[in-house]
Amino acid sequence: MDAVVLIGSFMLLMLIGVPVAYSLGLAALVGALWIDIPLDAVMVQIAAGVNKFSLLAIPFFVLAGAIMAEGGMARRLVAFAGVLVGFIRGGLSLVNILASTFFGAISGSSVADTASVGTVLIPEMEKKGYPRPFATAVTVSGSVQAILIPPSHNAVLYSLAAGGSVSIAALFMAGVVPGLLMGLTLAALCLLKARKHNYPKGEVIPLRQALKIAGEAMWGLMTMVIILGGILSGVFTANESASIAVLWAFFVTMFVYRDYKWRDLPKLVHRTVKTVTVVMILIGFAAAFGYMMTLMQVPMKITGFITGLSDNKYVILALLNVLLLLLGTLMDMSPLILILTPILLPVVKLLGVDPVHFGMIMMVNLGIGLITPPVGTVLFVGSAVAKLKIGVVTQAMMPFFVALFLVLMMVTYLPALSLWLPRAMGL
């Protein structure tokens, strides 16, 4: 009955339109009153939830991504991707996917990826003869790579939700191969579409111009080298790499590219602070909600229920995939990671699934949820950028959903895709 009160109050608050973060906090208070524990204990858990050193990585990565997104990085990455693959039939769709790969490795955000790359490429693709819904579908689908390719904010959240037992560096490295696999799968689909519909080829860019474009893009791509190189070499931690990435992004944007005006910088910082504030409120309230679940033994009860359905690891993983896909269409990614990780991680550990591997399974599932109606945040952003109705974009995305589902199956049932690189790096 305790669990019914806690989870039921949370669902009721959600249904009447209370924001997710406040629903978590209020449900925790209701649960505390129900089992008659001091409300001070809930407040302590909220404070403890955000009083973690590892959380410093989130605001720094968000700020670095925002600076690069608004400082001309997206345009230069698109141009560089055009040099590499733009001359192939359907090349602009490949440019879109590759630009999302590059930008995702800098921003770590699917929303920023869609907004930045989409603003540049959706109009350009339509101008060159691609249907606008197809161009939007490519942009939205390609942005899911940012969930996996480091630096991923959601990997930091997963590590936090796992109680700090999973290394952020290991999660960063685990996302590299699945992220690249996703990009290659989407690129293959775009090539098939291009051949079927006879989409245009781009022009080969002259060598001198190509070198200039590559030189400009390399300044931004060095951000990725700094983040990953520093962590893997042991020169600095994930938190330190995030702060250094901010300094590098600021230097490149304001002193190398010089496209961004100094007077606009306070507004950018203000938007970043607002974003981070929302995330931190969510983390604090989710910590209190998780504390109440632990007191009520909700994770243990759910573990017993799921393992009672089957003792086959692959069947259980299939059921968890269905659950995550369904929930991902109804809620945003960050709260789901914070809520579900403490519940589901004991289940998969009992089955012998590596926590890093399960992190990638969760990321792919919930990443697909970001582009799926009715609550697909990234889908909404892509539709707004393209000025198309959600239904039109969703219809164009059907083949891309199939491609992403194939990637999900490979990530789920081929653990080596996620675990090979972290183990090779000794993480």
Short mmCIF file of C-alpha atoms in Angstrom, two decimals:
data_model
loop_
_atom_site.label_atom_id
_atom_site.label_comp_id
_atom_site.label_asym_id
_atom_site.label_seq_id
_atom_site.Cartn_x
_atom_site.Cartn_y
_atom_site.Cartn_z
CA MET A 1 0.00 0.00 0.00
CA ASP A 2 2.92 2.35 0.76
CA ALA A 3 4.22 2.08 -2.80
CA VAL A 4 0.73 2.65 -4.21
CA VAL A 5 0.43 5.91 -2.26
CA LEU A 6 3.88 7.13 -3.33
CA ILE A 7 3.68 6.22 -7.03
CA GLY A 8 -0.05 6.93 -7.25
CA SER A 9 0.35 10.47 -5.90
CA PHE A 10 3.19 11.07 -8.36
CA MET A 11 1.08 9.87 -11.31
CA LEU A 12 -1.94 11.89 -10.16
CA LEU A 13 0.11 15.07 -9.90
CA MET A 14 1.50 14.43 -13.39
CA LEU A 15 -1.99 13.89 -14.81
CA ILE A 16 -3.30 17.20 -13.46
CA GLY A 17 -0.41 19.06 -15.10
CA VAL A 18 2.11 19.56 -12.28
CA PRO A 19 5.68 19.67 -13.70
CA VAL A 20 7.65 16.44 -13.32
CA ALA A 21 10.19 17.84 -10.85
CA TYR A 22 7.52 19.23 -8.50
CA SER A 23 5.46 16.06 -8.86
CA LEU A 24 8.44 14.07 -7.57
CA GLY A 25 8.98 16.42 -4.62
CA LEU A 26 5.32 16.59 -3.61
CA ALA A 27 4.92 12.82 -3.96
CA ALA A 28 7.92 12.35 -1.66
CA LEU A 29 6.22 14.59 0.93
CA VAL A 30 2.96 12.64 0.60
CA GLY A 31 4.87 9.39 1.07
CA ALA A 32 6.65 10.76 4.14
CA LEU A 33 3.36 11.80 5.71
CA TRP A 34 1.84 8.40 4.90
CA ILE A 35 4.58 6.37 6.62
CA ASP A 36 4.90 9.01 9.36
CA ILE A 37 8.53 10.08 9.06
CA PRO A 38 9.71 13.67 9.74
CA LEU A 39 9.49 15.96 6.73
CA ASP A 40 12.96 17.19 7.71
CA ALA A 41 14.29 13.85 6.43
CA VAL A 42 12.90 14.61 2.97
CA MET A 43 14.49 18.08 3.00
CA VAL A 44 17.84 16.57 3.96
CA GLN A 45 17.64 14.16 1.01
CA ILE A 46 16.83 17.01 -1.41
CA ALA A 47 19.91 18.92 -0.24
CA ALA A 48 22.08 15.80 -0.32
CA GLY A 49 20.88 15.00 -3.84
CA VAL A 50 22.42 18.14 -5.31
CA ASN A 51 25.41 18.31 -2.96
CA LYS A 52 27.58 16.07 -5.12
CA PHE A 53 30.88 17.09 -6.67
CA SER A 54 30.25 15.06 -9.84
CA LEU A 55 27.25 17.26 -10.68
CA LEU A 56 29.58 20.16 -11.48
CA ALA A 57 30.19 18.54 -14.87
CA ILE A 58 26.60 19.23 -15.97
CA PRO A 59 26.56 23.07 -15.89
CA PHE A 60 30.01 23.25 -17.46
CA PHE A 61 29.12 20.88 -20.32
CA VAL A 62 25.82 22.72 -20.89
CA LEU A 63 27.61 26.09 -20.99
CA ALA A 64 30.34 24.81 -23.34
CA GLY A 65 27.71 23.39 -25.68
CA ALA A 66 25.68 26.61 -25.61
CA ILE A 67 28.71 28.74 -26.43
CA MET A 68 29.68 26.53 -29.36
CA ALA A 69 26.08 26.23 -30.59
CA GLU A 70 25.53 29.98 -30.77
CA GLY A 71 29.05 30.95 -31.74
CA GLY A 72 29.11 29.65 -35.32
CA MET A 73 30.30 26.13 -34.60
CA ALA A 74 27.28 24.41 -36.17
CA ARG A 75 27.74 26.21 -39.48
CA ARG A 76 31.42 25.27 -39.65
CA LEU A 77 30.76 21.64 -38.73
CA VAL A 78 28.13 21.42 -41.47
CA ALA A 79 30.63 22.85 -43.95
CA PHE A 80 33.31 20.37 -42.84
CA ALA A 81 30.90 17.43 -43.11
CA GLY A 82 30.08 18.67 -46.62
CA VAL A 83 33.74 18.40 -47.55
CA LEU A 84 33.83 14.76 -46.39
CA VAL A 85 30.57 13.34 -47.76
CA GLY A 86 28.67 16.11 -49.56
CA PHE A 87 29.65 14.94 -53.06
CA ILE A 88 27.84 11.57 -52.74
CA ARG A 89 24.28 11.10 -54.06
CA GLY A 90 22.05 12.16 -51.21
CA GLY A 91 25.14 13.79 -49.77
CA LEU A 92 23.34 16.54 -47.88
CA SER A 93 21.47 13.95 -45.81
CA LEU A 94 24.83 12.35 -44.98
CA VAL A 95 26.21 15.79 -44.15
CA ASN A 96 23.31 16.18 -41.74
CA ILE A 97 24.07 12.88 -39.97
CA LEU A 98 27.82 13.55 -39.81
CA ALA A 99 27.34 17.12 -38.59
CA SER A 100 25.13 15.75 -35.80
CA THR A 101 27.91 13.31 -34.90
CA PHE A 102 30.45 16.13 -34.66
CA PHE A 103 28.15 18.53 -32.84
CA GLY A 104 26.89 15.84 -30.46
CA ALA A 105 30.50 15.22 -29.43
CA ILE A 106 30.69 18.87 -28.39
CA SER A 107 27.26 19.72 -27.00
CA GLY A 108 26.07 16.38 -25.58
CA SER A 109 22.50 17.59 -26.17
CA SER A 110 20.00 16.33 -28.75
CA VAL A 111 17.90 19.47 -28.43
CA ALA A 112 20.89 21.76 -29.12
CA ASP A 113 21.94 19.46 -31.96
CA THR A 114 18.53 19.60 -33.66
CA ALA A 115 18.17 23.35 -33.23
CA SER A 116 21.67 24.20 -34.45
CA VAL A 117 22.14 21.72 -37.28
CA GLY A 118 18.48 21.91 -38.34
CA THR A 119 18.50 25.68 -38.64
CA VAL A 120 21.36 25.43 -41.14
CA LEU A 121 20.55 22.24 -43.04
CA ILE A 122 16.77 21.84 -43.25
CA PRO A 123 16.33 24.95 -45.47
CA GLU A 124 19.44 24.03 -47.47
CA MET A 125 18.25 20.47 -48.09
CA GLU A 126 14.85 21.71 -49.23
CA LYS A 127 16.53 24.22 -51.54
CA LYS A 128 18.54 21.38 -53.14
CA GLY A 129 15.44 19.27 -53.83
CA TYR A 130 14.93 17.17 -50.68
CA PRO A 131 11.40 17.04 -49.21
CA ARG A 132 11.21 19.18 -46.08
CA PRO A 133 9.68 16.35 -43.97
CA PHE A 134 12.55 14.04 -44.97
CA ALA A 135 15.14 16.70 -44.12
CA THR A 136 13.50 17.21 -40.73
CA ALA A 137 13.35 13.46 -40.06
CA VAL A 138 17.07 13.12 -40.82
CA THR A 139 17.91 16.01 -38.50
CA VAL A 140 15.77 14.79 -35.61
CA SER A 141 16.91 11.15 -35.89
CA GLY A 142 20.57 12.06 -36.22
CA SER A 143 20.47 14.14 -33.06
CA VAL A 144 19.91 11.02 -30.93
CA GLN A 145 23.63 10.35 -31.35
CA ALA A 146 24.30 13.19 -28.89
CA ILE A 147 22.73 11.04 -26.14
CA LEU A 148 25.43 8.40 -26.61
CA ILE A 149 28.55 10.11 -27.92
CA PRO A 150 30.55 11.73 -25.10
CA PRO A 151 30.23 14.13 -23.40
CA SER A 152 26.66 13.07 -22.59
CA HIS A 153 24.92 14.92 -19.75
CA ASN A 154 22.63 11.93 -19.36
CA ALA A 155 25.59 9.63 -18.70
CA VAL A 156 26.46 11.85 -15.73
CA LEU A 157 22.85 11.58 -14.49
CA TYR A 158 22.89 7.79 -14.89
CA SER A 159 26.11 7.56 -12.86
CA LEU A 160 24.52 9.73 -10.18
CA ALA A 161 21.29 7.68 -10.16
CA ALA A 162 23.36 4.50 -9.85
CA GLY A 163 24.76 5.85 -6.60
CA GLY A 164 28.10 6.77 -8.13
CA SER A 165 28.95 3.08 -8.58
CA VAL A 166 29.33 3.44 -12.36
CA SER A 167 32.29 5.43 -13.69
CA ILE A 168 31.43 8.48 -15.80
CA ALA A 169 34.56 7.89 -17.89
CA ALA A 170 33.48 4.28 -18.56
CA LEU A 171 30.03 5.48 -19.62
CA PHE A 172 31.55 8.09 -21.91
CA MET A 173 33.68 5.46 -23.64
CA ALA A 174 30.82 2.95 -23.74
CA GLY A 175 28.77 5.37 -25.82
CA VAL A 176 31.32 5.79 -28.60
CA VAL A 177 30.72 2.57 -30.57
CA PRO A 178 26.89 2.54 -30.19
CA GLY A 179 26.81 6.24 -31.15
CA LEU A 180 28.89 5.67 -34.28
CA LEU A 181 26.87 2.55 -35.10
CA MET A 182 23.71 4.65 -34.91
CA GLY A 183 25.20 7.24 -37.25
CA LEU A 184 26.29 4.59 -39.76
CA THR A 185 22.86 2.90 -39.68
CA LEU A 186 21.08 6.18 -40.34
CA ALA A 187 23.57 7.04 -43.08
CA ALA A 188 22.91 3.68 -44.78
CA LEU A 189 19.18 4.39 -44.69
CA CYS A 190 19.76 7.84 -46.21
CA LEU A 191 21.82 6.29 -49.03
CA LEU A 192 19.02 3.85 -49.81
CA LYS A 193 16.49 6.68 -49.82
CA ALA A 194 18.74 8.77 -52.05
CA ARG A 195 19.07 5.99 -54.61
CA LYS A 196 15.34 5.21 -54.54
CA HIS A 197 14.22 8.85 -54.94
CA ASN A 198 17.20 10.03 -56.98
CA TYR A 199 18.21 12.76 -54.55
CA PRO A 200 20.89 15.12 -55.90
CA LYS A 201 24.65 14.84 -55.62
CA GLY A 202 26.67 17.67 -54.19
CA GLU A 203 29.74 19.23 -55.76
CA VAL A 204 33.30 18.27 -54.93
CA ILE A 205 34.82 21.19 -53.01
CA PRO A 206 38.18 22.43 -54.39
CA LEU A 207 41.20 21.43 -52.31
CA ARG A 208 42.18 24.94 -51.22
CA GLN A 209 38.65 25.73 -50.02
CA ALA A 210 38.34 22.30 -48.38
CA LEU A 211 41.52 22.89 -46.38
CA LYS A 212 40.26 26.28 -45.22
CA ILE A 213 36.93 24.78 -44.11
CA ALA A 214 38.70 21.94 -42.31
CA GLY A 215 41.03 24.37 -40.55
CA GLU A 216 38.12 26.44 -39.24
CA ALA A 217 36.20 23.36 -38.06
CA MET A 218 39.23 21.87 -36.29
CA TRP A 219 39.19 24.63 -33.68
CA GLY A 220 35.77 23.45 -32.55
CA LEU A 221 36.53 19.75 -32.89
CA MET A 222 39.47 20.23 -30.54
CA THR A 223 36.86 20.56 -27.78
CA MET A 224 36.13 16.85 -28.18
CA VAL A 225 39.84 16.03 -28.09
CA ILE A 226 40.30 18.07 -24.92
CA ILE A 227 37.37 16.42 -23.13
CA LEU A 228 38.13 12.80 -24.04
CA GLY A 229 41.91 13.09 -24.25
CA GLY A 230 42.15 14.70 -20.84
CA ILE A 231 39.93 12.13 -19.14
CA LEU A 232 41.54 9.08 -20.76
CA SER A 233 45.09 10.31 -20.19
CA GLY A 234 44.34 10.95 -16.54
CA VAL A 235 45.38 14.59 -16.82
CA PHE A 236 42.04 15.71 -15.42
CA THR A 237 38.67 14.36 -14.26
CA ALA A 238 35.30 14.65 -16.00
CA ASN A 239 34.50 17.77 -13.94
CA GLU A 240 37.83 19.38 -14.77
CA SER A 241 37.51 18.49 -18.46
CA ALA A 242 34.08 20.17 -18.55
CA SER A 243 35.44 23.41 -17.07
CA ILE A 244 38.41 23.40 -19.45
CA ALA A 245 36.00 22.78 -22.34
CA VAL A 246 34.15 25.96 -21.34
CA LEU A 247 37.37 27.97 -21.42
CA TRP A 248 38.31 26.52 -24.81
CA ALA A 249 34.82 27.09 -26.25
CA PHE A 250 34.91 30.68 -25.00
CA PHE A 251 38.35 31.27 -26.50
CA VAL A 252 37.45 29.79 -29.90
CA THR A 253 34.08 31.57 -30.12
CA MET A 254 35.14 35.01 -28.96
CA PHE A 255 38.74 35.24 -30.21
CA VAL A 256 39.03 32.83 -33.18
CA TYR A 257 35.60 32.76 -34.87
CA ARG A 258 34.48 36.15 -33.50
CA ASP A 259 30.91 35.65 -34.79
CA TYR A 260 29.34 36.16 -31.37
CA LYS A 261 28.85 39.61 -29.86
CA TRP A 262 30.15 40.30 -26.37
CA ARG A 263 26.90 42.03 -25.41
CA ASP A 264 24.98 38.79 -26.05
CA LEU A 265 27.16 36.73 -23.70
CA PRO A 266 25.27 37.59 -20.46
CA LYS A 267 22.01 36.46 -22.09
CA LEU A 268 23.61 33.15 -23.04
CA VAL A 269 24.88 32.61 -19.48
CA HIS A 270 21.43 33.51 -18.14
CA ARG A 271 19.76 30.89 -20.38
CA THR A 272 22.32 28.31 -19.29
CA VAL A 273 21.72 29.05 -15.60
CA LYS A 274 17.95 28.64 -16.13
CA THR A 275 18.51 25.27 -17.81
CA VAL A 276 20.85 24.05 -15.09
CA THR A 277 18.50 25.27 -12.35
CA VAL A 278 15.68 23.14 -13.76
CA VAL A 279 17.99 20.11 -13.89
CA MET A 280 19.22 20.62 -10.33
CA ILE A 281 15.67 20.99 -8.96
CA LEU A 282 14.79 17.75 -10.73
CA ILE A 283 17.83 15.96 -9.30
CA GLY A 284 17.11 17.12 -5.74
CA PHE A 285 13.44 16.11 -5.80
CA ALA A 286 14.28 12.81 -7.53
CA ALA A 287 16.75 12.05 -4.72
CA ALA A 288 13.97 12.55 -2.15
CA PHE A 289 11.59 10.40 -4.21
CA GLY A 290 14.24 7.67 -4.49
CA TYR A 291 14.82 7.82 -0.74
CA MET A 292 11.13 7.21 -0.12
CA MET A 293 11.13 4.31 -2.59
CA THR A 294 14.04 2.75 -0.71
CA LEU A 295 12.27 3.09 2.64
CA MET A 296 9.17 1.47 1.12
CA GLN A 297 11.32 -1.29 -0.49
CA VAL A 298 9.89 -0.50 -3.93
CA PRO A 299 13.05 -1.55 -5.86
CA MET A 300 13.13 -4.92 -4.07
CA LYS A 301 9.44 -5.57 -4.76
CA ILE A 302 9.77 -4.66 -8.45
CA THR A 303 12.92 -6.79 -8.76
CA GLY A 304 11.04 -9.76 -7.32
CA PHE A 305 8.09 -9.17 -9.64
CA ILE A 306 10.17 -8.89 -12.83
CA THR A 307 12.43 -11.85 -12.07
CA GLY A 308 9.30 -13.85 -11.25
CA LEU A 309 8.10 -13.39 -14.82
CA SER A 310 11.09 -15.24 -16.30
CA ASP A 311 14.59 -16.35 -15.40
CA ASN A 312 15.83 -15.78 -18.97
CA LYS A 313 18.06 -12.72 -19.19
CA TYR A 314 17.17 -12.01 -22.82
CA VAL A 315 13.43 -12.17 -22.16
CA ILE A 316 13.78 -9.78 -19.22
CA LEU A 317 15.85 -7.36 -21.34
CA ALA A 318 13.16 -7.47 -24.04
CA LEU A 319 10.49 -6.64 -21.44
CA LEU A 320 12.60 -3.80 -20.07
CA ASN A 321 13.06 -2.44 -23.59
CA VAL A 322 9.28 -2.37 -24.08
CA LEU A 323 8.84 -0.65 -20.72
CA LEU A 324 11.51 1.98 -21.44
CA LEU A 325 10.24 2.67 -24.95
CA LEU A 326 6.70 3.19 -23.67
CA LEU A 327 7.73 5.40 -20.76
CA GLY A 328 10.09 7.34 -23.03
CA THR A 329 7.14 8.44 -25.15
CA LEU A 330 5.36 9.81 -22.08
CA MET A 331 8.11 11.49 -20.02
CA ASP A 332 11.35 13.35 -20.62
CA MET A 333 14.66 11.53 -20.44
CA SER A 334 16.31 13.07 -17.36
CA PRO A 335 13.53 12.31 -14.85
CA LEU A 336 13.16 8.79 -16.20
CA ILE A 337 16.87 8.11 -15.69
CA LEU A 338 16.71 9.42 -12.13
CA ILE A 339 13.52 7.50 -11.29
CA LEU A 340 14.08 4.19 -13.09
CA THR A 341 17.80 3.56 -12.57
CA PRO A 342 17.52 2.77 -8.83
CA ILE A 343 14.57 0.49 -9.61
CA LEU A 344 15.85 -1.41 -12.65
CA LEU A 345 19.59 -1.59 -11.95
CA PRO A 346 19.18 -4.22 -9.18
CA VAL A 347 17.11 -6.31 -11.61
CA VAL A 348 19.73 -6.36 -14.36
CA LYS A 349 22.58 -6.86 -11.89
CA LEU A 350 20.81 -9.95 -10.59
CA LEU A 351 20.70 -11.23 -14.18
CA GLY A 352 24.41 -10.60 -14.69
CA VAL A 353 24.07 -7.56 -16.97
CA ASP A 354 26.94 -5.09 -16.63
CA PRO A 355 25.71 -1.70 -15.27
CA VAL A 356 27.63 0.15 -18.00
CA HIS A 357 25.96 -1.99 -20.67
CA PHE A 358 22.54 -1.37 -19.12
CA GLY A 359 23.29 2.35 -19.13
CA MET A 360 23.69 2.24 -22.90
CA ILE A 361 20.47 0.22 -23.27
CA MET A 362 18.64 2.85 -21.25
CA MET A 363 20.21 5.73 -23.22
CA VAL A 364 19.17 4.31 -26.60
CA ASN A 365 15.63 3.54 -25.42
CA LEU A 366 15.04 6.93 -23.88
CA GLY A 367 16.83 8.67 -26.76
CA ILE A 368 14.24 7.16 -29.11
CA GLY A 369 11.59 8.45 -26.71
CA LEU A 370 12.89 11.99 -27.24
CA ILE A 371 11.87 11.83 -30.90
CA THR A 372 8.58 9.95 -30.42
CA PRO A 373 5.14 11.52 -29.83
CA PRO A 374 3.27 12.46 -27.71
CA VAL A 375 6.04 13.93 -25.49
CA GLY A 376 9.06 13.92 -27.80
CA THR A 377 10.99 17.06 -26.89
CA VAL A 378 13.43 16.81 -29.77
CA LEU A 379 10.61 16.01 -32.21
CA PHE A 380 8.85 19.22 -31.15
CA VAL A 381 12.04 21.26 -31.64
CA GLY A 382 12.64 19.77 -35.10
CA SER A 383 9.05 20.42 -36.14
CA ALA A 384 9.29 24.01 -34.89
CA VAL A 385 12.55 24.62 -36.77
CA ALA A 386 11.09 23.13 -39.97
CA LYS A 387 7.68 24.79 -39.43
CA LEU A 388 5.88 21.49 -40.00
CA LYS A 389 3.11 19.71 -38.10
CA ILE A 390 4.13 16.94 -35.72
CA GLY A 391 2.11 14.35 -37.65
CA VAL A 392 3.85 15.15 -40.94
CA VAL A 393 7.31 14.77 -39.39
CA THR A 394 6.32 11.60 -37.53
CA GLN A 395 5.13 9.99 -40.75
CA ALA A 396 8.43 10.83 -42.47
CA MET A 397 10.33 9.33 -39.55
CA MET A 398 8.84 5.83 -39.75
CA PRO A 399 11.82 4.30 -41.62
CA PHE A 400 14.17 6.03 -39.17
CA PHE A 401 12.33 4.50 -36.20
CA VAL A 402 12.95 1.07 -37.76
CA ALA A 403 16.68 1.85 -38.16
CA LEU A 404 16.95 3.06 -34.56
CA PHE A 405 15.11 -0.03 -33.31
CA LEU A 406 17.67 -2.22 -35.09
CA VAL A 407 20.44 -0.30 -33.31
CA LEU A 408 18.63 -0.82 -30.00
CA MET A 409 18.49 -4.58 -30.59
CA MET A 410 22.21 -4.70 -31.39
CA VAL A 411 23.14 -2.64 -28.33
CA THR A 412 20.89 -4.78 -26.11
CA TYR A 413 22.01 -8.21 -27.25
CA LEU A 414 25.63 -7.53 -28.22
CA PRO A 415 27.19 -6.27 -24.96
CA ALA A 416 30.63 -6.01 -26.57
CA LEU A 417 29.45 -2.98 -28.55
CA SER A 418 29.21 -1.06 -25.27
CA LEU A 419 31.87 -2.77 -23.17
CA TRP A 420 34.76 -3.34 -25.56
CA LEU A 421 36.16 0.19 -25.53
CA PRO A 422 35.88 0.86 -21.77
CA ARG A 423 37.58 -2.47 -21.04
CA ALA A 424 40.28 -1.81 -23.64
CA MET A 425 40.93 1.52 -21.89
CA GLY A 426 41.06 -0.20 -18.50
CA LEU A 427 38.01 1.70 -17.20
#
